[in-house]
Amino acid sequence: MSVLEVVVRSVAVLAAFLVFPLLVGQTEHKLMAHMQGRLGPMYAGGFHGWAQLVADGVKFVQKEDITPRAADRTIFRIAPFVALIPYLLAMAALPLQRDVVAVDVPASAVLILAATSVGALGTLMAGWASANKYALLGALRSAAQLVSYELPLVLAVASACLAAGTLSLSGVVEAWSPWWLVWQLPGAVVFLVAALAELQRPPFDMPIADAELVMGPWTEYTGLRFAFFLLAEYAGIVVFSLLFAVLYLGGWRGPLDEQLGWLWTLLKGLVIAVLVIWFRVAWPRMREDQLQRLAWLVLLPMALIQLALTGIGVVVTQ
């Protein structure tokens, strides 16, 4: 790979990383406005409130960047980047089409899971370094949530990779068939629920829980640093939605996939992103004990059963 190709791929991934999360954020503004009858986001800029996201960006830029006196200043300042940058690495390994991927590594599924796990640590660092009891409680909830839901998530991905016989996401798409919509359905449900918990999205937003913890680990953050946490959340939605599309919906498989495969992957990912937004609007926040019971008593057994059934199916068909 030449230096020019490396530069082009890096710029393309960076552009996608800056654009796709903002598109998801704009979609969330509009869908929530329609679902909840919120008039404000529908007016900014005129037609359908197209400038609402721009107004939010200007608002964040204008706010003062404050670091609490008692905070661990270094950790406090780098925490937003720890939360954000791993999703950039994960996006680089996601294939949109057979040859449309920035870094086609042999074990891309493992790389993406590792990167998204590191991203969740940014929230823990933010709460620990803020010198704020509400932020610390939110960070501890975040750590407990990460430990509880990482295992079902990994097992669900392992089931899809076992069915395909490869840890490469491109290989998973090549091995995919419509029969997977039934065969891997329990794993897909586990993956989607666990991904929501990893992203700390409603109904799994107990680490944030504004009615209990102000804003959890983000309480002391202002301006652009706070915006980086929001951008990390939307980037996580993009990564997990595209990963779901690749693992369970056939990625770029569809009519004219040789020419429009990348479009099929993006459209399937968009459907999952809209589903994530719908969950935020439609479901109330769970209690912490309910969250833990769901992880250990429901999702983990489902993921183990799915993995066992996949192993049996692979042995029988071979």
C-alpha positions in Angstrom: 0.0 0.0 0.0 1.5 3.3 -1.1 1.7 6.4 1.1 -0.9 8.2 -1.1 -3.3 5.3 -0.6 -2.8 5.4 3.2 -3.4 9.1 3.2 -6.6 8.8 1.1 -8.0 6.0 3.2 -7.2 7.9 6.4 -8.9 11.1 5.2 -11.9 9.1 4.0 -12.3 7.4 7.4 -11.9 10.7 9.2 -14.5 12.3 7.0 -17.0 9.5 7.6 -16.2 9.7 11.3 -17.1 13.4 11.4 -20.2 13.1 9.1 -22.0 9.9 10.0 -22.4 10.6 13.8 -23.7 14.1 13.0 -26.2 12.6 10.6 -27.3 10.2 13.3 -27.6 13.1 15.7 -29.7 15.1 13.3 -31.9 12.0 12.7 -32.4 11.7 16.4 -33.4 15.4 16.7 -36.1 14.9 14.0 -37.4 11.5 15.0 -37.7 12.6 18.7 -39.4 15.8 17.6 -42.0 13.9 15.7 -42.5 11.1 18.2 -42.8 13.4 21.2 -44.4 16.4 19.6 -41.4 18.6 20.4 -41.8 21.8 18.3 -38.4 23.5 19.1 -36.1 21.3 16.9 -38.5 21.8 13.9 -37.9 25.6 13.5 -34.2 26.3 13.5 -33.1 27.4 10.1 -36.5 27.2 8.5 -37.4 24.0 6.5 -37.9 21.2 9.0 -35.4 22.7 11.4 -32.4 21.8 9.3 -30.1 24.1 11.3 -30.8 22.7 14.8 -27.5 20.7 14.8 -25.6 23.8 13.7 -27.2 25.8 16.5 -26.2 23.1 19.0 -22.6 23.2 17.7 -22.4 27.0 18.0 -23.8 26.7 21.5 -21.1 24.3 22.6 -18.3 26.3 21.1 -19.4 29.5 22.9 -19.4 27.8 26.4 -16.5 28.2 28.7 -14.1 25.3 29.2 -14.0 24.7 32.9 -11.8 22.2 34.9 -12.8 21.8 38.6 -10.1 22.8 41.0 -10.0 19.5 42.8 -10.1 17.4 39.7 -7.3 15.3 38.3 -6.6 17.7 35.5 -4.8 15.5 33.1 -7.2 12.6 33.3 -10.2 15.0 33.3 -9.0 16.6 30.1 -8.1 13.4 28.1 -11.2 11.4 29.1 -13.4 12.8 26.2 -10.7 11.7 23.7 -10.4 8.2 25.3 -14.1 7.9 24.8 -14.1 9.2 21.2 -10.9 8.0 19.4 -11.5 4.2 19.8 -14.6 4.5 17.7 -12.5 6.0 14.9 -10.3 3.0 15.0 -13.3 0.7 14.9 -14.8 2.5 12.0 -11.6 2.0 10.0 -12.0 -1.8 10.2 -15.7 -1.9 9.2 -16.2 -3.0 5.6 -18.9 -1.2 3.7 -18.3 -3.4 0.6 -16.0 -6.2 -0.5 -13.2 -3.8 -1.3 -14.4 -0.7 0.5 -12.7 -0.8 3.9 -9.9 1.3 5.2 -8.0 -1.5 7.1 -8.9 -5.0 6.1 -7.4 -7.0 9.0 -7.8 -10.8 9.3 -9.5 -10.6 12.8 -11.5 -7.4 12.3 -14.3 -8.6 14.6 -11.9 -8.9 17.5 -10.3 -5.5 16.7 -13.7 -3.7 16.8 -14.8 -5.4 20.0 -11.5 -4.4 21.7 -11.7 -0.8 20.4 -15.3 -0.3 21.6 -14.5 -1.7 25.0 -11.7 0.9 25.4 -14.1 3.7 24.4 -16.4 2.8 27.4 -13.4 3.5 29.7 -13.5 7.2 28.9 -16.7 7.5 30.9 -15.1 5.8 33.9 -12.1 8.1 33.7 -14.3 11.2 33.5 -16.2 10.3 36.6 -13.2 9.3 38.6 -11.2 12.4 37.7 -14.1 14.9 38.3 -13.9 15.1 42.1 -17.7 15.0 42.2 -19.7 12.4 44.0 -22.4 12.2 41.4 -19.9 11.8 38.6 -18.1 9.1 40.6 -21.4 7.2 41.2 -22.1 7.4 37.5 -18.6 6.1 36.6 -19.0 3.1 39.0 -22.4 2.3 37.4 -20.7 2.6 34.0 -18.0 0.1 35.0 -20.5 -2.4 36.4 -22.5 -2.0 33.1 -19.4 -2.6 31.0 -18.5 -5.7 32.9 -22.0 -7.1 32.8 -22.8 -6.6 29.1 -19.4 -7.1 27.5 -19.6 -10.9 27.9 -23.0 -11.4 26.2 -21.9 -9.0 23.4 -18.7 -10.9 22.8 -20.5 -14.3 22.8 -23.1 -13.0 20.3 -20.3 -11.9 17.9 -18.5 -15.2 18.5 -21.6 -17.1 17.4 -21.8 -15.2 14.1 -18.1 -15.7 13.5 -18.3 -19.4 14.3 -21.1 -19.8 11.8 -19.0 -18.1 9.1 -15.8 -19.9 10.1 -13.8 -16.7 10.2 -13.1 -13.7 12.4 -12.9 -11.4 9.4 -16.1 -9.3 8.9 -15.7 -9.5 5.2 -15.6 -13.2 5.5 -18.7 -13.2 7.6 -20.6 -11.3 4.9 -19.4 -13.7 2.3 -20.6 -16.7 4.3 -24.0 -15.0 5.2 -27.2 -16.4 4.0 -30.9 -15.4 4.6 -31.2 -18.5 6.8 -29.1 -16.6 9.4 -32.1 -14.3 10.0 -33.6 -17.3 11.9 -30.5 -19.3 12.9 -28.7 -16.3 14.5 -31.8 -14.4 15.6 -31.3 -14.9 19.4 -27.7 -13.8 19.0 -28.8 -10.7 17.1 -31.3 -9.8 19.9 -28.5 -10.3 22.5 -26.1 -8.1 20.5 -28.6 -5.3 20.1 -29.6 -5.1 23.7 -25.9 -5.4 24.9 -24.9 -2.7 22.4 -27.5 -0.4 23.9 -26.1 -1.0 27.3 -22.5 -0.5 26.1 -23.5 2.8 24.7 -25.4 3.7 27.9 -28.4 4.6 25.8 -31.9 4.5 27.2 -33.3 2.4 28.7 -29.8 1.6 29.9 -28.6 5.1 30.7 -28.3 4.6 34.5 -24.7 5.9 34.5 -26.1 9.3 33.2 -29.5 9.3 34.9 -30.1 13.0 35.0 -32.9 12.7 37.5 -30.6 11.0 40.0 -27.0 11.9 39.2 -27.3 15.3 37.4 -25.4 14.1 34.3 -23.3 11.3 35.9 -19.7 11.3 34.7 -20.4 14.3 32.4 -21.6 16.5 35.3 -18.5 18.7 35.4 -17.9 18.9 31.7 -18.7 22.0 29.6 -18.3 23.3 26.1 -16.5 21.2 23.5 -15.4 18.5 26.0 -19.0 17.8 26.8 -19.8 17.8 23.0 -17.0 15.2 22.5 -18.8 12.8 24.8 -22.0 13.3 22.8 -20.1 12.8 19.6 -18.6 9.6 21.0 -22.2 8.4 21.8 -23.3 9.0 18.2 -20.1 7.5 16.8 -20.8 4.4 18.9 -24.3 4.2 17.4 -22.8 4.3 14.0 -20.2 1.6 14.7 -22.6 -0.8 16.4 -25.3 -0.3 13.8 -23.0 -1.0 10.9 -21.5 -4.0 12.8 -25.0 -5.4 13.3 -25.7 -4.9 9.6 -22.5 -6.7 8.7 -22.9 -9.6 11.1 -26.7 -10.3 10.9 -28.1 -8.6 7.9 -25.6 -9.5 5.2 -23.8 -6.2 5.0 -23.5 -5.3 1.3 -25.5 -8.3 0.1 -28.4 -7.2 -2.1 -29.5 -6.3 -5.6 -26.6 -4.8 -7.7 -24.3 -5.4 -4.7 -21.2 -5.2 -6.9 -22.0 -1.5 -7.7 -24.2 -0.5 -4.7 -23.0 -2.7 -1.9 -21.8 0.2 0.2 -25.2 1.8 -0.1 -26.9 -1.4 1.2 -24.6 -1.6 4.2 -25.3 2.1 5.1 -29.1 1.7 4.6 -29.2 -1.4 6.8 -27.1 0.4 9.4 -29.5 3.4 9.3 -32.4 1.1 10.0 -30.7 -0.2 13.2 -29.7 3.4 14.2 -33.4 4.4 13.9 -34.3 1.4 16.1 -31.8 2.6 18.7 -33.3 6.1 18.6 -36.8 4.6 18.9 -35.8 2.7 22.0 -34.8 6.0 23.6 -38.2 7.5 23.0 -40.3 4.4 23.8 -38.8 2.7 26.8 -38.4 4.1 30.4 -35.1 3.8 32.3 -34.5 0.5 34.1 -33.3 0.2 37.7 -29.8 -0.9 38.3 -30.8 -4.2 39.8 -33.1 -4.9 36.7 -30.2 -4.1 34.4 -27.9 -6.6 36.2 -30.6 -9.4 36.2 -31.2 -8.9 32.5 -27.5 -9.3 31.7 -26.7 -12.3 33.9 -30.0 -14.2 34.0 -31.3 -13.5 30.5 -28.8 -12.3 28.0 -25.8 -14.5 29.1 -27.8 -17.8 29.0 -29.3 -16.8 25.6 -25.8 -16.0 24.2 -24.4 -19.3 25.5 -27.4 -21.3 24.1 -26.9 -19.5 20.8 -23.2 -20.3 20.7 -23.9 -24.0 21.5 -26.6 -24.2 18.8 -24.3 -22.6 16.3 -21.5 -25.1 17.1 -23.9 -28.0 16.6 -25.1 -26.5 13.3 -21.6 -26.1 12.0 -20.6 -29.7 13.0 -23.8 -31.1 11.4 -23.5 -29.2 8.2 -19.8 -30.1 7.7 
